[in-house]
Amino acid sequence: MRLGVIKAYMAKEFTDLKRSKMIFLVYLLPVMILILFGYGIRLEVKEARTTIIDMDSSKLSRELCDSFIHSKYFEAKIKNIDYREALEEIKRAKTDIVIIVPPSFERDIAKGLKGEIGVFIDASFPLRGQVMQSYVEGVAFDLAKKLSPQKRPTIMVNQRLLFNQSLRDENAILPGLIALALLVAPAILAALLIVKEKEKGTIFNFYSSPVTKYEFLTAKLTPAFLLHSINIFIAFLIATYIFEVPFRGSFLLFLIASELYVATAVGIGLLVSIVTKTQIAATVLSMLITIIPSFLYSGMLMPISAMEGGSFIEAHLFPVMYYSHILYDTFLIGEGLGSSKNIIYLVALAAYALILMIAGSYLLKKEL
Amino acid sequence: MKAFLTIVLKEIRLFLRSTGLVAAVLFFFLVDVYIVGNDIEIEPKNVKIGYVDYSDSPLANRILSKLHEPEFKPPIMFKSQKELTRAIYEKKIVAGIIFEADFERRYTRGLNTKIDLLLDSTAATQSLLTLNYLQKIILSLSERTPPVELKIHKLFNQNADTKKFMPLAELLSILTLFGVILSASVFVKEKEQGTWDIMLLTPVDSKVIIFAKTSSQVIILFLLTMISTGIDLFGIFDLPLNGSFLAYMGLTILFLYSIAGIGLFVAAVSNTIMEVAQWSVFLMMPIIFLSGAWTPIYSMNEYLQYLSYLSPLRYYIEGVESVLFRGTATADLWLYFAGMGAIGAILFGIGYKKIGRLF
């Protein structure tokens, strides 16, 4: 390792990055991922368009309608139409929920029979369908509780929401998105920096010059690593200032974990650059092995604890899970190093970075 | 016309010859669609919950036994509230239920009692589900027949099956990405390899060259879509086809030309494939996220809602959803055709003008 050689090589890389406008990719891509997905992904359902057909028009049915109308989860309208027309509205995506109160609703309940309410839900977005169902059930539950005779003692459910009291989507999603952004962008950049030389044939300069493998790698990967280290701060600022996600843990832990994670991403890019020959293939391959696992295993859409079999093992194979656990901890929970799981995961990240780098430098050939 | 066909065939042959690209593309259209459809299950299932039972009562057991599969894993017992909280903090479980020591005693004496429920609200859907279940169970304890009953019907997707929606959304997203990349690189390839000038020297009208090159990629992408639709969507995931398949094909072709228009623009402004890749990723993400593929449009920020009219994918995805799931009649689809036609004409017009200047 000769420092002079590395320094010269690195200066060349930085100039290259500036000239080829790659520098835009470095900062634009992660920022775009965070902002677009941050505004774009909405898991909560607000103001679900609800059509109520009240065929009963009794005091009780009106009370039920009112509780839908006054709920912030529904944007309910009582319409005097045939139920077939209402279903047609769902078909045309004009409404999300149709609630039908049958003519005998109040009478049945007075007689001690079951009052049945028909509910139709648009489940084209399955998750939304599930959430809307929960909301409707909640309203019906409140009504049922009011109606039930007070002979029996009641059991209260005293719920406490941890970590994200206001149930903001931003809080639940942004940490996962940071895990996505800081994996995809460094991997693509690192892969392209090396494959570019392969495709253009300039890699022969390296083959024939006395630069060693390690000097070459240090010079190639350090810029990718350094440039993306700045992204750690950018991501942090976007999350806390633009999306107002609370930060309850230690910034130092966040920083160390993030640097290790960026190093891991660079390592993935290095491996990609070894198996691909063209830039287009390198881009596609790095996206393939980073984007989907990040979405699946960051715990953003689905908690790791709810995974089973194959996906449970896969989740543990990708570095995303370890990093996003620490991220959610530092942003929302704040256990820090007090939790042994965080320490283990931090070590796992370090191991990933180290193994990928060693494997990459071992596999890189200095001749044809 | 002959020149047109020759160029189309040449480009298709060139595509087939680059085995690496063919393999990658096939992987995305077939395997990736399968993986996403199979692995992403955002509906709450297998939710892991824990409990502390200081009351050690049959009533608590009765409540717990009703939290069962497939929604819940068997609840895990913890010795103290501290351990339970720790498990939630370390994300081992999503929800924790605490029964106080006097829980059943108060209940049998006819006093009001309570259950403490701790929820990890970063997993909001799962938490909501747990809360709802618990309330339903409690209601069923105190009443023989609940006075109000809901008959819930979910439309289009009877059991709210993610497996039917995710692969479709993924296929359409992939189509968008490759639509831009392939239709741009068919031009930029010539620039990068230095054959651009030779192309200019051929005695073929530039209009023909542009249309032929674009059409060749549209044909390739169309075939890939059909293969993926046949094998993955209809074959593996068993998607319904409630409308006309012809309308589906028509929408696909219209969409591909709109995307190719974006590809032409990218081709005009980039000189290397690397720039194409950057531009494509850069343009693809807003197109996908404004389309409503992953989030319904009316739940977006107001400005984004207006912007979403610009995404050709919006018209495509709503149109395809209507054809496949809702079974909307072809005549009622005119809005999607018109919207996409208009956006497509604008995009293709801009792209065509931009690349035309280079000829």
GROMACS .gro file of C-alpha atoms in nm, chain A residues 145-146 148-157, chain B residues 103 106-107 110-115 138-139 142:
model
   24
  145LYS     CA    1  -7.135  -0.230   2.379
  146LYS     CA    2  -7.390   0.046   2.423
  148SER     CA    3  -7.571  -0.476   2.566
  149PRO     CA    4  -7.753  -0.487   2.900
  150GLN     CA    5  -7.542  -0.372   3.191
  151LYS     CA    6  -7.605  -0.680   3.406
  152ARG     CA    7  -7.262  -0.822   3.341
  153PRO     CA    8  -6.944  -0.649   3.452
  154THR     CA    9  -6.744  -0.495   3.171
  155ILE     CA   10  -6.384  -0.559   3.087
  156MET     CA   11  -6.201  -0.248   2.974
  157VAL     CA   12  -5.910  -0.278   2.739
  471PHE     CA   13  -5.858  -0.966   3.719
  474ARG     CA   14  -6.327  -0.864   4.028
  475TYR     CA   15  -6.501  -1.003   3.722
  478GLY     CA   16  -6.949  -0.832   3.917
  479LEU     CA   17  -6.705  -0.543   3.934
  480ASN     CA   18  -6.558  -0.370   3.636
  481THR     CA   19  -6.214  -0.485   3.550
  482LYS     CA   20  -5.946  -0.412   3.295
  483ILE     CA   21  -5.683  -0.567   3.075
  506ILE     CA   22  -6.446  -0.965   2.540
  507LEU     CA   23  -6.780  -0.882   2.384
  510SER     CA   24  -7.031  -1.105   2.819
   0.00000   0.00000   0.00000
